[in-house]
Amino acid sequence: VSMAAGEGVAQAAAVDQIAARAHSHAAEELEAALAAEEEEEAARRLPLYLALCNRSPSMLAALLAGFDGASAAAQATVQELLPGLLLHLPMEAVTEVLLAQLRGEPDASPPLSAASPLPLLALHVLADRATAVGGTVPAALTAGVLGLVSRLGPHGGAYAVPLLPFLDESQSVAVLPALLRLDKGDLTEALAALAHAEPPPLAPRALLLQLHLLKPEDGERGVPLKALIDAVQACINEREVFTRAELTAALEEVVQLDPLPLLTMRTIIQTMVNWPDAA
């Protein structure tokens, strides 16, 4: 019995050594892949590391941490290959790694200060994956991303966009100022994501009301007036969602506010242009 036990220990040790060598070799391949100047070389070196990530999702941390310093060819290759991997990993495991990255924990990387492409890509993949099966993303991921948006202030809106369909009403209201710092195209897409979610975190009339409640201000953390105008117009243009009834109901609430929001008259005029019979 003792001999058999000894053989078992020896075999386990041998397996551990093989695994350690494989991880070491994969780490070397990752380093070389991230430095590769040609996409072909990066594509040749990355698969081993990604295969090990499939077995140990925590290894994604090194890939996320090294991405921003990688060559342009390596970045393009990683962005092409990563979605396929994320579709098959346990969502909770990916969430744990992503949250470490977003928080800037010591074993991940410095805290993010602007929209970084790879975590953003991962968030979109996880959101699409949840939507495809009629599910949702882990609550811990939503909380972590909202914490990041709060920390980054006006620069954090891009991180909230993938998760907009999964937010509740109060969370949606909280991220609106950050969304209004996105460029016009991204802002329009974000508002469409909110409006077309099933069910929407904010009813159309509630979304329009909340936009009117925001006060345009100057300064880094203010809500740009031009963005606010674009946001209201984008909502009005979504005729399938912002129907005459929804717009009328929203305006009935807006005109009761004291003082009247700055954009009230503009919204009334635009509503009448889109829905002449609303008058």
Short mmCIF file of C-alpha atoms in Angstrom, two decimals:
data_model
loop_
_atom_site.label_atom_id
_atom_site.label_comp_id
_atom_site.label_asym_id
_atom_site.label_seq_id
_atom_site.Cartn_x
_atom_site.Cartn_y
_atom_site.Cartn_z
CA VAL A 1 0.00 0.00 0.00
CA SER A 2 2.77 2.42 0.94
CA MET A 3 4.54 1.67 -2.36
CA ALA A 4 1.37 2.39 -4.31
CA ALA A 5 0.87 5.59 -2.36
CA GLY A 6 4.42 6.63 -3.11
CA GLU A 7 3.93 6.00 -6.80
CA GLY A 8 0.77 8.10 -6.70
CA VAL A 9 2.65 10.99 -5.09
CA ALA A 10 5.41 10.70 -7.67
CA GLN A 11 2.94 10.70 -10.54
CA ALA A 12 1.16 13.75 -9.12
CA ALA A 13 4.49 15.54 -8.78
CA ALA A 14 5.36 14.69 -12.38
CA VAL A 15 2.01 16.02 -13.59
CA ASP A 16 2.58 19.22 -11.61
CA GLN A 17 6.01 19.65 -13.18
CA ILE A 18 4.61 19.15 -16.67
CA ALA A 19 1.84 21.66 -15.96
CA ALA A 20 4.35 24.16 -14.58
CA ARG A 21 6.53 23.83 -17.68
CA ALA A 22 3.48 24.24 -19.93
CA HIS A 23 2.44 27.40 -18.08
CA SER A 24 5.96 28.76 -18.22
CA HIS A 25 6.21 28.09 -21.94
CA ALA A 26 2.76 29.63 -22.52
CA ALA A 27 3.80 32.76 -20.59
CA GLU A 28 6.86 33.07 -22.81
CA GLU A 29 4.70 32.63 -25.89
CA LEU A 30 2.31 35.32 -24.62
CA GLU A 31 5.18 37.74 -24.08
CA ALA A 32 6.49 37.05 -27.58
CA ALA A 33 3.01 37.30 -29.09
CA LEU A 34 2.34 40.69 -27.50
CA ALA A 35 5.64 41.98 -28.89
CA ALA A 36 5.10 40.54 -32.38
CA GLU A 37 5.17 43.07 -35.21
CA GLU A 38 3.22 40.84 -37.59
CA GLU A 39 -0.29 39.51 -37.00
CA GLU A 40 0.72 36.16 -38.43
CA GLU A 41 3.35 35.68 -35.71
CA ALA A 42 0.97 36.82 -32.97
CA ALA A 43 -1.70 34.40 -34.26
CA ARG A 44 0.84 31.57 -34.20
CA ARG A 45 1.98 32.21 -30.63
CA LEU A 46 -1.30 33.06 -28.87
CA PRO A 47 -3.33 29.82 -29.18
CA LEU A 48 -1.35 27.91 -26.53
CA TYR A 49 -1.93 30.63 -23.97
CA LEU A 50 -5.60 30.94 -24.86
CA ALA A 51 -6.00 27.17 -24.59
CA LEU A 52 -4.61 27.28 -21.05
CA CYS A 53 -6.96 30.18 -20.26
CA ASN A 54 -9.75 27.78 -21.16
CA ARG A 55 -8.58 25.53 -18.33
CA SER A 56 -7.54 28.33 -15.94
CA PRO A 57 -9.56 31.51 -16.61
CA SER A 58 -7.47 33.42 -14.06
CA MET A 59 -4.70 33.46 -16.67
CA LEU A 60 -6.76 36.04 -18.58
CA ALA A 61 -5.40 38.61 -16.12
CA ALA A 62 -1.95 38.63 -17.71
CA LEU A 63 -3.46 39.04 -21.17
CA LEU A 64 -5.61 41.97 -20.05
CA ALA A 65 -2.73 43.58 -18.19
CA GLY A 66 -0.32 43.28 -21.11
CA PHE A 67 -2.68 44.37 -23.87
CA ASP A 68 -2.23 48.15 -23.74
CA GLY A 69 1.55 47.81 -24.08
CA ALA A 70 1.34 45.29 -26.94
CA SER A 71 2.19 45.98 -30.56
CA ALA A 72 -0.57 47.07 -32.93
CA ALA A 73 -0.41 43.68 -34.69
CA ALA A 74 -0.74 41.82 -31.39
CA GLN A 75 -3.65 43.99 -30.25
CA ALA A 76 -5.52 43.32 -33.49
CA THR A 77 -4.94 39.58 -33.15
CA VAL A 78 -6.01 39.46 -29.50
CA GLN A 79 -9.22 41.36 -30.27
CA GLU A 80 -9.96 38.88 -33.07
CA LEU A 81 -9.34 35.74 -30.99
CA LEU A 82 -10.58 36.71 -27.53
CA PRO A 83 -14.36 36.72 -28.22
CA GLY A 84 -14.28 33.06 -29.26
CA LEU A 85 -12.64 32.15 -25.95
CA LEU A 86 -15.00 34.24 -23.83
CA LEU A 87 -18.04 32.55 -25.34
CA HIS A 88 -17.06 29.28 -23.66
CA LEU A 89 -15.59 30.30 -20.31
CA PRO A 90 -17.76 30.37 -17.15
CA MET A 91 -19.16 33.89 -16.96
CA GLU A 92 -18.50 34.11 -13.23
CA ALA A 93 -14.81 33.28 -13.75
CA VAL A 94 -14.44 35.93 -16.45
CA THR A 95 -16.27 38.41 -14.21
CA GLU A 96 -13.77 37.82 -11.41
CA VAL A 97 -10.81 38.53 -13.70
CA LEU A 98 -12.47 41.56 -15.27
CA LEU A 99 -13.34 43.08 -11.91
CA ALA A 100 -9.73 42.72 -10.78
CA GLN A 101 -8.67 44.55 -13.93
CA LEU A 102 -11.28 47.29 -13.55
CA ARG A 103 -10.40 47.84 -9.90
CA GLY A 104 -6.69 47.83 -10.61
CA GLU A 105 -5.94 45.20 -7.99
CA PRO A 106 -2.22 44.60 -7.30
CA ASP A 107 -2.05 41.33 -9.23
CA ALA A 108 -3.88 42.77 -12.25
CA SER A 109 -2.74 46.20 -13.41
CA PRO A 110 -3.01 49.89 -12.53
CA PRO A 111 -6.61 51.17 -12.34
CA LEU A 112 -8.05 52.10 -15.71
CA SER A 113 -8.18 55.82 -16.43
CA ALA A 114 -9.89 55.79 -19.84
CA ALA A 115 -11.83 53.40 -22.05
CA SER A 116 -9.44 50.51 -22.64
CA PRO A 117 -10.33 48.37 -25.67
CA LEU A 118 -9.90 44.86 -24.28
CA PRO A 119 -12.00 45.04 -21.09
CA LEU A 120 -14.58 46.93 -23.14
CA LEU A 121 -14.59 44.18 -25.76
CA ALA A 122 -14.97 41.55 -23.03
CA LEU A 123 -17.96 43.41 -21.57
CA HIS A 124 -19.65 43.51 -24.98
CA VAL A 125 -19.07 39.78 -25.49
CA LEU A 126 -20.48 38.89 -22.07
CA ALA A 127 -23.50 41.14 -22.61
CA ASP A 128 -24.21 39.67 -26.05
CA ARG A 129 -23.81 36.19 -24.62
CA ALA A 130 -26.35 36.89 -21.88
CA THR A 131 -28.79 38.50 -24.31
CA ALA A 132 -28.58 35.54 -26.70
CA VAL A 133 -29.93 33.16 -24.07
CA GLY A 134 -32.39 35.60 -22.54
CA GLY A 135 -30.35 35.80 -19.37
CA THR A 136 -28.45 38.49 -17.54
CA VAL A 137 -24.89 39.26 -16.48
CA PRO A 138 -23.64 38.56 -12.95
CA ALA A 139 -24.72 41.19 -10.44
CA ALA A 140 -21.12 41.52 -9.31
CA LEU A 141 -20.11 42.57 -12.83
CA THR A 142 -22.82 45.23 -12.99
CA ALA A 143 -21.85 46.59 -9.58
CA GLY A 144 -18.16 46.60 -10.49
CA VAL A 145 -18.71 48.40 -13.79
CA LEU A 146 -20.97 51.01 -12.19
CA GLY A 147 -18.28 51.58 -9.58
CA LEU A 148 -15.77 52.14 -12.37
CA VAL A 149 -18.11 54.58 -14.13
CA SER A 150 -18.50 56.49 -10.87
CA ARG A 151 -14.73 56.60 -10.38
CA LEU A 152 -13.97 57.71 -13.93
CA GLY A 153 -16.80 60.25 -13.97
CA PRO A 154 -17.37 61.79 -17.42
CA HIS A 155 -14.84 59.41 -18.97
CA GLY A 156 -16.52 56.21 -17.82
CA GLY A 157 -19.63 56.15 -19.98
CA ALA A 158 -18.26 53.70 -22.54
CA TYR A 159 -17.99 50.98 -19.89
CA ALA A 160 -21.68 51.28 -19.00
CA VAL A 161 -22.96 50.90 -22.57
CA PRO A 162 -22.73 47.07 -22.89
CA LEU A 163 -24.62 46.59 -19.64
CA LEU A 164 -27.38 49.16 -20.19
CA PRO A 165 -30.10 46.56 -20.93
CA PHE A 166 -29.36 44.87 -17.60
CA LEU A 167 -29.58 47.95 -15.34
CA ASP A 168 -32.51 48.88 -13.17
CA GLU A 169 -34.19 52.29 -13.24
CA SER A 170 -32.05 53.98 -10.59
CA GLN A 171 -28.83 52.63 -12.11
CA SER A 172 -29.86 53.89 -15.55
CA VAL A 173 -30.55 57.36 -14.20
CA ALA A 174 -27.19 57.39 -12.43
CA VAL A 175 -25.18 56.69 -15.61
CA LEU A 176 -26.97 59.21 -17.85
CA PRO A 177 -24.49 62.07 -17.19
CA ALA A 178 -21.57 59.80 -18.16
CA LEU A 179 -23.39 58.64 -21.30
CA LEU A 180 -23.82 62.27 -22.35
CA ARG A 181 -20.01 62.56 -22.52
CA LEU A 182 -19.87 59.97 -25.32
CA ASP A 183 -19.54 61.16 -28.89
CA LYS A 184 -22.80 61.68 -30.76
CA GLY A 185 -22.84 58.31 -32.53
CA ASP A 186 -22.08 56.33 -29.38
CA LEU A 187 -24.59 58.38 -27.39
CA THR A 188 -27.33 57.63 -29.93
CA GLU A 189 -26.52 53.90 -29.78
CA ALA A 190 -26.53 53.96 -25.96
CA LEU A 191 -29.94 55.62 -25.80
CA ALA A 192 -31.27 53.15 -28.37
CA ALA A 193 -29.98 50.28 -26.22
CA LEU A 194 -31.88 51.69 -23.24
CA ALA A 195 -35.04 52.31 -25.23
CA HIS A 196 -35.14 48.94 -27.01
CA ALA A 197 -34.23 46.75 -24.02
CA GLU A 198 -36.85 44.15 -23.06
CA PRO A 199 -38.11 45.39 -20.69
CA PRO A 200 -36.49 48.85 -20.81
CA PRO A 201 -34.78 49.93 -17.57
CA LEU A 202 -36.44 53.31 -18.09
CA ALA A 203 -39.83 53.66 -19.77
CA PRO A 204 -39.53 56.02 -22.77
CA ARG A 205 -41.41 58.82 -21.02
CA ALA A 206 -39.25 58.39 -17.92
CA LEU A 207 -36.04 58.54 -19.97
CA LEU A 208 -37.16 61.75 -21.68
CA LEU A 209 -38.14 63.25 -18.34
CA GLN A 210 -34.78 62.38 -16.77
CA LEU A 211 -32.93 63.99 -19.68
CA HIS A 212 -34.88 67.21 -19.10
CA LEU A 213 -34.06 67.10 -15.39
CA LEU A 214 -30.32 67.19 -16.14
CA LYS A 215 -28.92 70.69 -15.95
CA PRO A 216 -26.38 71.74 -18.57
CA GLU A 217 -23.26 73.02 -16.91
CA ASP A 218 -19.80 74.10 -17.96
CA GLY A 219 -16.74 72.29 -16.75
CA GLU A 220 -15.29 68.80 -16.89
CA ARG A 221 -18.01 67.10 -14.87
CA GLY A 222 -20.96 69.02 -16.29
CA VAL A 223 -23.50 67.84 -18.83
CA PRO A 224 -22.73 69.44 -22.21
CA LEU A 225 -25.72 71.33 -23.60
CA LYS A 226 -25.04 70.11 -27.15
CA ALA A 227 -25.01 66.49 -25.93
CA LEU A 228 -28.27 67.04 -24.07
CA ILE A 229 -29.90 68.44 -27.21
CA ASP A 230 -28.57 65.50 -29.25
CA ALA A 231 -29.87 63.03 -26.66
CA VAL A 232 -33.40 64.43 -26.63
CA GLN A 233 -33.45 64.59 -30.42
CA ALA A 234 -32.22 60.98 -30.67
CA CYS A 235 -35.10 59.90 -28.44
CA ILE A 236 -37.69 61.80 -30.47
CA ASN A 237 -36.32 60.26 -33.67
CA GLU A 238 -36.92 56.74 -32.30
CA ARG A 239 -40.56 56.88 -33.39
CA GLU A 240 -41.12 53.16 -32.81
CA VAL A 241 -40.44 53.60 -29.10
CA PHE A 242 -41.10 57.28 -28.47
CA THR A 243 -44.60 57.25 -29.88
CA ARG A 244 -46.93 60.23 -29.86
CA ALA A 245 -48.52 58.91 -26.65
CA GLU A 246 -45.15 58.51 -24.92
CA LEU A 247 -43.93 61.96 -25.96
CA THR A 248 -47.20 63.58 -24.93
CA ALA A 249 -47.10 61.86 -21.54
CA ALA A 250 -43.49 62.95 -21.00
CA LEU A 251 -44.21 66.54 -21.97
CA GLU A 252 -47.19 66.66 -19.61
CA GLU A 253 -44.77 65.91 -16.77
CA VAL A 254 -42.05 68.23 -18.05
CA VAL A 255 -44.33 71.30 -18.28
CA GLN A 256 -45.34 70.83 -14.65
CA LEU A 257 -41.75 71.30 -13.48
CA ASP A 258 -40.82 74.59 -11.84
CA PRO A 259 -38.72 76.10 -13.22
CA LEU A 260 -39.25 74.73 -16.72
CA PRO A 261 -36.23 72.81 -18.01
CA LEU A 262 -34.13 74.67 -20.57
CA LEU A 263 -35.04 72.34 -23.44
CA THR A 264 -38.81 72.33 -22.87
CA MET A 265 -39.83 74.55 -25.77
CA ARG A 266 -37.37 72.90 -28.12
CA THR A 267 -38.77 69.47 -27.25
CA ILE A 268 -42.36 70.65 -27.75
CA ILE A 269 -41.49 72.03 -31.19
CA GLN A 270 -39.60 68.89 -32.23
CA THR A 271 -42.50 66.73 -31.04
CA MET A 272 -44.91 68.75 -33.17
CA VAL A 273 -42.60 68.43 -36.17
CA ASN A 274 -42.44 64.64 -35.78
CA TRP A 275 -46.08 64.24 -34.75
CA PRO A 276 -48.12 67.17 -36.19
CA ASP A 277 -51.33 65.78 -34.73
CA ALA A 278 -49.83 65.93 -31.23
CA ALA A 279 -50.74 69.61 -31.06
#
